[in-house]
Short mmCIF file of C-alpha atoms in Angstrom, two decimals:
data_model
loop_
_atom_site.label_atom_id
_atom_site.label_comp_id
_atom_site.label_asym_id
_atom_site.label_seq_id
_atom_site.Cartn_x
_atom_site.Cartn_y
_atom_site.Cartn_z
CA MET A 1 12.98 -5.94 -5.92
CA ARG A 2 11.88 -3.33 -3.44
CA SER A 3 9.01 -0.97 -4.17
CA ILE A 4 9.83 2.74 -4.44
CA TRP A 5 6.26 4.05 -4.27
CA LYS A 6 2.90 2.94 -2.88
CA GLY A 7 -0.49 4.37 -3.68
CA SER A 8 -3.45 3.80 -5.95
CA LEU A 9 -4.55 4.21 -9.54
CA ALA A 10 -7.61 6.45 -9.80
CA PHE A 11 -9.63 4.89 -12.64
CA GLY A 12 -12.92 6.78 -12.64
CA LEU A 13 -14.59 5.91 -9.35
CA VAL A 14 -12.37 2.84 -8.97
CA ASN A 15 -9.16 2.94 -6.95
CA VAL A 16 -6.58 0.26 -7.68
CA PRO A 17 -3.94 -0.07 -4.91
CA VAL A 18 -0.51 -0.62 -6.46
CA LYS A 19 3.18 -0.79 -5.67
CA VAL A 20 5.70 0.74 -8.06
CA TYR A 21 9.07 -0.81 -8.92
CA SER A 22 11.86 0.38 -11.18
CA ALA A 23 11.71 -1.76 -14.32
CA THR A 24 15.25 -1.05 -15.51
CA GLU A 25 18.73 -0.83 -14.04
CA SER A 26 22.13 0.09 -15.38
CA HIS A 27 24.84 -2.55 -15.66
CA ASP A 28 27.58 -0.04 -16.46
CA ILE A 29 30.74 -0.39 -14.39
CA SER A 30 31.15 2.63 -12.13
CA PHE A 31 34.48 4.33 -11.48
CA HIS A 32 35.91 6.68 -8.83
CA GLN A 33 38.17 9.63 -9.37
CA VAL A 34 41.57 8.93 -7.80
CA HIS A 35 44.99 10.52 -7.50
CA ALA A 36 47.09 8.94 -10.27
CA LYS A 37 50.19 9.01 -8.06
CA ASP A 38 48.95 6.87 -5.16
CA GLY A 39 45.39 5.80 -6.03
CA GLY A 40 43.80 7.87 -3.26
CA ARG A 41 40.12 8.75 -3.61
CA ILE A 42 39.30 12.32 -4.62
CA LYS A 43 37.02 14.08 -2.16
CA TYR A 44 35.36 17.47 -2.31
CA GLN A 45 33.63 19.89 0.00
CA ARG A 46 30.89 22.46 -0.50
CA VAL A 47 32.79 25.73 -0.31
CA CYS A 48 31.10 29.12 -0.60
CA THR A 49 32.65 31.28 -3.33
CA GLU A 50 31.87 34.45 -1.35
CA CYS A 51 33.24 33.72 2.12
CA GLY A 52 35.40 30.68 1.35
CA GLU A 53 33.91 28.66 4.21
CA VAL A 54 32.75 25.05 4.03
CA VAL A 55 28.95 25.12 4.09
CA PRO A 56 27.00 22.33 5.87
CA TYR A 57 24.17 20.77 3.93
CA GLN A 58 21.54 22.18 6.29
CA GLU A 59 22.48 25.73 5.26
CA ILE A 60 22.24 25.15 1.50
CA ASP A 61 19.30 26.51 -0.50
CA LYS A 62 18.54 26.57 -4.21
CA ALA A 63 18.89 29.65 -6.40
CA TYR A 64 18.03 30.69 -9.94
CA ASP A 65 20.18 33.04 -12.01
CA SER A 66 18.23 35.19 -14.45
CA GLU A 67 19.55 36.25 -17.84
CA ASP A 68 20.11 39.83 -16.63
CA GLY A 69 22.40 38.70 -13.80
CA GLU A 70 19.99 38.61 -10.87
CA ARG A 71 19.91 35.68 -8.46
CA VAL A 72 16.84 34.66 -6.47
CA VAL A 73 17.13 32.19 -3.57
CA LEU A 74 14.29 29.74 -2.93
CA THR A 75 13.84 27.86 0.35
CA ASP A 76 12.00 24.64 1.15
CA GLU A 77 9.01 26.71 2.26
CA ASP A 78 8.81 28.28 -1.19
CA PHE A 79 8.74 24.90 -2.93
CA GLU A 80 6.02 23.63 -0.60
CA LYS A 81 3.69 26.33 -1.94
CA LEU A 82 3.86 24.96 -5.49
CA PRO A 83 0.90 22.90 -6.75
CA ALA A 84 1.50 19.19 -7.04
CA ALA A 85 -0.59 16.12 -7.76
CA GLU A 86 -1.58 13.77 -4.96
CA LYS A 87 1.59 12.06 -3.83
CA HIS A 88 -0.12 8.72 -3.33
CA GLU A 89 -2.49 8.69 -6.27
CA ILE A 90 -2.00 8.16 -10.01
CA PRO A 91 -5.02 9.77 -11.69
CA VAL A 92 -5.98 8.51 -15.17
CA LEU A 93 -6.47 11.55 -17.43
CA GLN A 94 -7.59 9.94 -20.69
CA PHE A 95 -7.13 6.96 -23.00
CA VAL A 96 -5.42 7.49 -26.37
CA PRO A 97 -4.52 5.20 -29.31
CA THR A 98 -1.16 3.60 -28.57
CA GLU A 99 0.33 4.41 -31.99
CA GLN A 100 -0.20 8.14 -31.42
CA ILE A 101 2.47 8.29 -28.69
CA ASP A 102 5.86 9.03 -30.26
CA PRO A 103 8.55 6.76 -28.72
CA ILE A 104 10.84 9.78 -28.44
CA LEU A 105 8.71 10.88 -25.49
CA PHE A 106 9.36 7.74 -23.42
CA GLU A 107 11.70 8.32 -20.48
CA LYS A 108 11.76 5.66 -17.71
CA SER A 109 9.74 2.49 -17.11
CA TYR A 110 8.18 1.15 -13.90
CA TYR A 111 6.35 -2.05 -12.97
CA LEU A 112 3.03 -1.82 -11.14
CA GLU A 113 2.10 -4.65 -8.76
CA PRO A 114 -1.38 -5.00 -7.22
CA ASP A 115 -1.30 -4.10 -3.53
CA SER A 116 -4.56 -5.61 -2.30
CA SER A 117 -5.89 -8.98 -1.27
CA SER A 118 -8.32 -8.86 -4.20
CA PRO A 119 -6.55 -7.69 -7.39
CA LYS A 120 -9.71 -7.94 -9.49
CA ALA A 121 -9.74 -4.21 -10.32
CA TYR A 122 -6.08 -4.44 -11.38
CA GLY A 123 -6.82 -7.32 -13.73
CA LEU A 124 -9.85 -5.52 -15.14
CA LEU A 125 -7.84 -2.42 -16.04
CA ALA A 126 -5.03 -4.48 -17.59
CA ALA A 127 -7.47 -6.51 -19.70
CA THR A 128 -9.30 -3.38 -20.82
CA LEU A 129 -6.10 -1.72 -22.01
CA GLU A 130 -5.01 -4.84 -23.86
CA GLN A 131 -8.28 -5.36 -25.70
CA SER A 132 -8.86 -1.72 -26.56
CA ASP A 133 -5.31 -1.22 -27.89
CA ARG A 134 -5.18 2.07 -26.06
CA THR A 135 -2.78 3.65 -23.60
CA ALA A 136 -3.84 5.54 -20.50
CA LEU A 137 -2.28 8.93 -19.85
CA VAL A 138 -1.73 9.59 -16.14
CA HIS A 139 -0.02 11.97 -13.76
CA PHE A 140 2.69 10.40 -11.63
CA THR A 141 4.42 12.24 -8.77
CA LEU A 142 7.73 10.83 -7.61
CA ARG A 143 10.29 12.63 -5.44
CA GLN A 144 8.22 15.84 -5.46
CA ARG A 145 8.20 15.96 -9.25
CA THR A 146 5.04 15.42 -11.26
CA ARG A 147 5.42 13.78 -14.66
CA LEU A 148 3.10 12.88 -17.48
CA ALA A 149 3.17 9.10 -17.95
CA ALA A 150 1.78 6.39 -20.19
CA LEU A 151 0.10 3.39 -18.59
CA ARG A 152 0.05 0.27 -20.75
CA THR A 153 -0.09 -3.48 -20.33
CA ARG A 154 2.46 -6.19 -21.05
CA ASP A 155 1.53 -9.85 -20.56
CA GLY A 156 -1.13 -8.91 -18.00
CA LEU A 157 1.25 -6.61 -16.11
CA LEU A 158 0.65 -2.86 -15.91
CA ILE A 159 3.68 -0.79 -16.92
CA LEU A 160 4.09 2.91 -16.26
CA GLN A 161 6.40 4.86 -18.59
CA THR A 162 7.13 8.48 -17.77
CA LEU A 163 6.95 10.86 -20.72
CA LEU A 164 8.86 13.99 -21.57
CA TRP A 165 6.87 17.19 -21.74
CA PRO A 166 6.49 18.50 -25.31
CA ASP A 167 8.85 21.43 -24.70
CA GLU A 168 11.56 19.01 -23.55
CA VAL A 169 11.88 17.55 -27.06
CA ARG A 170 14.10 19.60 -29.32
CA ALA A 171 12.94 20.55 -32.78
CA ALA A 172 15.01 19.02 -35.58
CA GLU A 173 15.66 21.92 -37.93
CA PHE A 174 18.53 21.05 -40.25
CA GLU A 175 18.98 23.03 -43.44
CA SER A 176 20.96 20.17 -44.96
CA LEU A 177 17.73 18.14 -45.20
CA ASP A 178 16.06 20.71 -47.43
CA ASP A 179 18.20 19.96 -50.52
CA ILE A 180 18.01 16.15 -50.39
CA GLU A 181 17.13 14.72 -53.77
CA LYS A 182 14.16 12.37 -53.90
CA PRO A 183 15.34 8.73 -54.37
CA LYS A 184 14.62 7.00 -57.66
CA GLN A 185 12.35 3.97 -57.87
CA ARG A 186 15.21 1.60 -58.73
CA GLU A 187 17.19 2.78 -55.73
CA LEU A 188 14.20 2.22 -53.49
CA ALA A 189 13.71 -1.30 -54.85
CA MET A 190 17.36 -2.24 -54.18
CA ALA A 191 17.19 -0.78 -50.67
CA GLU A 192 14.00 -2.70 -49.93
CA THR A 193 15.66 -5.91 -51.13
CA LEU A 194 18.54 -5.31 -48.75
CA VAL A 195 16.14 -4.62 -45.88
CA GLU A 196 14.24 -7.82 -46.64
CA SER A 197 17.44 -9.88 -46.56
CA MET A 198 18.30 -8.49 -43.12
CA SER A 199 14.80 -8.76 -41.64
CA ASP A 200 14.17 -10.91 -38.57
CA ASP A 201 12.10 -11.02 -35.37
CA PHE A 202 13.42 -8.91 -32.54
CA ASP A 203 15.07 -10.86 -29.73
CA PRO A 204 16.94 -8.59 -27.29
CA THR A 205 18.90 -11.52 -25.83
CA GLU A 206 20.78 -11.86 -29.11
CA PHE A 207 22.54 -8.56 -28.50
CA THR A 208 25.35 -7.95 -26.01
CA ASP A 209 27.02 -4.84 -24.66
CA GLU A 210 30.48 -5.66 -26.01
CA TYR A 211 32.04 -2.58 -24.44
CA GLN A 212 31.07 -3.60 -20.90
CA VAL A 213 32.26 -7.18 -21.52
CA GLU A 214 35.65 -6.01 -22.76
CA LEU A 215 35.92 -3.46 -19.94
CA ARG A 216 35.27 -6.16 -17.32
CA THR A 217 37.91 -8.36 -18.95
CA LEU A 218 40.38 -5.48 -18.88
CA ILE A 219 39.77 -4.87 -15.16
CA ASP A 220 40.05 -8.57 -14.24
CA GLU A 221 43.32 -8.92 -16.15
CA ALA A 222 44.76 -5.82 -14.48
CA LEU A 223 43.86 -7.14 -11.03
CA ALA A 224 45.37 -10.55 -11.78
CA ARG A 225 48.54 -8.99 -13.19
CA GLY A 226 49.05 -6.58 -10.30
CA GLY A 227 51.86 -4.05 -10.53
CA GLU A 228 52.09 -0.35 -9.84
CA LYS A 229 48.56 0.34 -11.09
CA VAL A 230 46.95 -1.85 -8.41
CA PHE A 231 46.66 -0.40 -4.90
CA GLN A 232 45.51 -2.01 -1.69
CA VAL A 233 42.63 0.05 -0.38
CA ALA A 234 43.11 0.84 3.30
CA GLU A 235 39.95 1.62 5.21
CA HIS A 236 40.64 4.66 7.33
CA ASP A 237 38.93 7.90 8.23
CA THR A 238 40.47 10.76 6.26
CA GLY A 239 38.20 13.37 7.78
CA GLU A 240 36.53 13.94 4.43
CA GLU A 241 33.39 12.29 3.13
CA ASP A 242 31.68 11.84 -0.17
CA ALA A 243 28.93 14.36 -0.94
CA GLU A 244 26.37 11.55 -0.95
CA VAL A 245 27.45 10.49 2.54
CA LEU A 246 27.34 14.08 3.76
CA ASP A 247 23.82 14.44 2.42
CA LEU A 248 22.74 11.25 4.20
CA VAL A 249 24.30 12.34 7.49
CA ALA A 250 22.59 15.72 7.24
CA ALA A 251 19.24 14.11 6.51
CA LEU A 252 19.64 11.76 9.46
CA GLN A 253 20.61 14.67 11.72
CA ARG A 254 17.49 16.59 10.73
CA SER A 255 15.40 13.49 11.46
CA VAL A 256 16.99 13.15 14.90
CA ASP A 257 16.38 16.85 15.63
CA ALA A 258 12.76 16.55 14.53
CA ALA A 259 12.26 13.48 16.70
CA GLY A 260 13.84 15.29 19.66
CA LYS A 261 11.32 18.09 19.44
CA LYS A 262 8.49 15.60 19.91
CA VAL A 263 9.88 14.26 23.24
CA PRO A 264 7.55 15.20 26.16
CA SER A 265 8.85 17.83 28.57
CA GLY A 266 8.56 15.39 31.47
CA SER A 267 11.08 12.96 30.01
CA SER A 268 14.33 12.25 31.83
CA SER A 269 17.21 14.61 31.03
CA GLY A 270 19.67 11.76 31.22
CA GLY A 271 18.63 10.36 27.83
CA LYS A 272 15.75 9.79 25.41
CA LYS A 273 13.55 6.74 25.62
CA SER A 274 12.02 5.08 22.65
CA SER A 275 8.46 3.80 22.62
CA LYS A 276 9.85 0.30 22.95
CA ASP A 277 11.69 1.28 26.14
CA ASP A 278 8.50 2.83 27.50
CA ASP A 279 6.60 -0.38 26.85
CA GLU A 280 9.29 -2.37 28.61
CA ASP A 281 9.18 -0.04 31.62
CA GLU A 282 5.41 -0.41 31.85
CA GLY A 283 5.74 -4.17 31.65
CA GLU A 284 8.21 -4.14 34.51
CA ASP A 285 5.97 -1.96 36.64
CA GLU A 286 2.95 -4.20 36.12
CA GLY A 287 4.15 -7.77 35.96
CA THR A 288 7.91 -8.14 36.18
CA LYS A 289 8.61 -6.64 39.60
CA LYS A 290 9.08 -10.11 41.02
CA LYS A 291 12.17 -10.70 38.90
CA ALA A 292 15.47 -8.89 39.20
CA PRO A 293 16.76 -7.37 35.93
CA ALA A 294 19.34 -9.44 34.07
CA LYS A 295 21.62 -6.53 33.13
CA LYS A 296 23.06 -4.00 35.61
CA THR A 297 25.74 -1.33 35.48
CA ALA A 298 28.65 -1.27 37.87
CA SER A 299 26.98 1.25 40.17
CA LYS A 300 23.77 -0.76 40.23
CA SER A 301 25.69 -3.92 41.06
CA SER A 302 27.19 -2.16 44.08
CA ALA A 303 23.75 -1.08 45.17
CA SER A 304 22.41 -4.62 44.89
CA LYS A 305 25.34 -5.98 46.93
CA SER A 306 24.59 -3.46 49.63
CA SER A 307 20.93 -4.46 49.61
CA ALA A 308 21.86 -8.14 49.80
CA ALA A 309 24.04 -7.51 52.85
CA LYS A 310 21.10 -5.88 54.60
CA LYS A 311 18.79 -8.72 53.52
CA THR A 312 16.42 -6.35 51.76
CA PRO A 313 14.52 -7.55 48.68
CA ALA A 314 15.83 -6.52 45.24
CA LYS A 315 12.37 -6.36 43.62
CA LYS A 316 12.71 -3.07 41.81
CA SER A 317 12.65 -2.09 38.17
CA THR A 318 15.69 -0.62 36.47
CA ALA A 319 14.12 2.83 36.42
CA LYS A 320 13.54 2.75 40.22
CA LYS A 321 17.22 1.95 41.00
CA THR A 322 18.52 5.42 40.24
CA ALA A 323 19.90 7.37 43.14
CA SER A 324 17.46 10.23 42.80
CA LYS A 325 14.33 8.09 42.80
CA SER A 326 15.44 5.82 45.62
CA SER A 327 16.28 8.80 47.79
CA ALA A 328 12.91 10.37 46.99
CA ALA A 329 11.09 7.20 48.03
CA LYS A 330 12.94 7.03 51.41
CA LYS A 331 12.64 10.82 51.90
CA THR A 332 16.33 11.00 52.88
CA PRO A 333 18.98 13.31 51.39
CA ALA A 334 21.06 12.01 48.52
CA LYS A 335 24.31 12.39 50.48
CA LYS A 336 23.07 10.18 53.30
CA THR A 337 21.93 7.55 50.82
CA ALA A 338 25.34 7.50 49.24
CA ALA A 339 26.94 7.18 52.68
CA LYS A 340 24.72 4.25 53.57
CA LYS A 341 25.60 2.50 50.35
CA THR A 342 29.29 2.97 51.04
CA SER A 343 29.05 1.54 54.51
CA GLY A 344 26.93 -1.29 53.17
CA GLU A 345 29.63 -2.16 50.68
CA ARG A 346 32.25 -2.21 53.41
CA LYS A 347 30.11 -4.55 55.49
CA GLY A 348 29.57 -6.79 52.48
CA ALA A 349 33.35 -6.88 51.94
#
């Protein structure tokens, strides 16, 4: 498993560094929408209903439609002004009796792993929760959304379960329940006898998702049988992309643009250098000038041949072999340098 969140549990004055992992996963078989005629994938684009143009992800904002027909558009800057809990801290609010939390409030479960060389504080909190038979209520912020969550222990492991807010649980108001007749004592006794005969300890491994098993069998049989319902998927660029892919590309593009803004003004216009390339250049300037570079372009190879014909040393870094820098070092015009290289190549030939 890979952690999806890192931070700390704020337990009074004690901070417990933890990593958070998703405790559950779906095993449902996923399907794609396809054209029934030829099995082609169905794609879609974000099209504006006003102008009819395809809108790139960078130009999309969120809007809310009020009941009286007004629409307000909110930008990323608006959402950043909203209050939110610390993104890398899970504050403990209070400890409540475990039986007081209605299971209907439970939403999603996460595992918490200690993220320190000394997990003593983690073990202390887990043991305290287990012995006190209480559950800690915490605030948990994930993906810019703060949730109320229950922190409990299971076999020495801390488990975080997000809870629904009270107004997210619907009220069960059914008039049909008002006229139900109270059961008689004999009926209750017979029902209790039936319950007793069907009672057993809960073992989740005894139960199987029969629908998924049968669905997998159906798919495997269809693939083995072949026929007009089975298509060979050809990997080709249709010019359209899934929305998820478009979102990823847009996010990557924004990251590249943001990184480009941080490049110093004195950097070369021919391309951007990473920090790794800068370190390599510094290493060549300081201690690797005695060795010729292993990789050269075609133009650099010609330059080295010309230098070899003139019996001049080739002890220069890759950065110093550009035409502009070499001409600046010799204080000669670029045209003359190019002419000398051409004549040098002819002599070498």
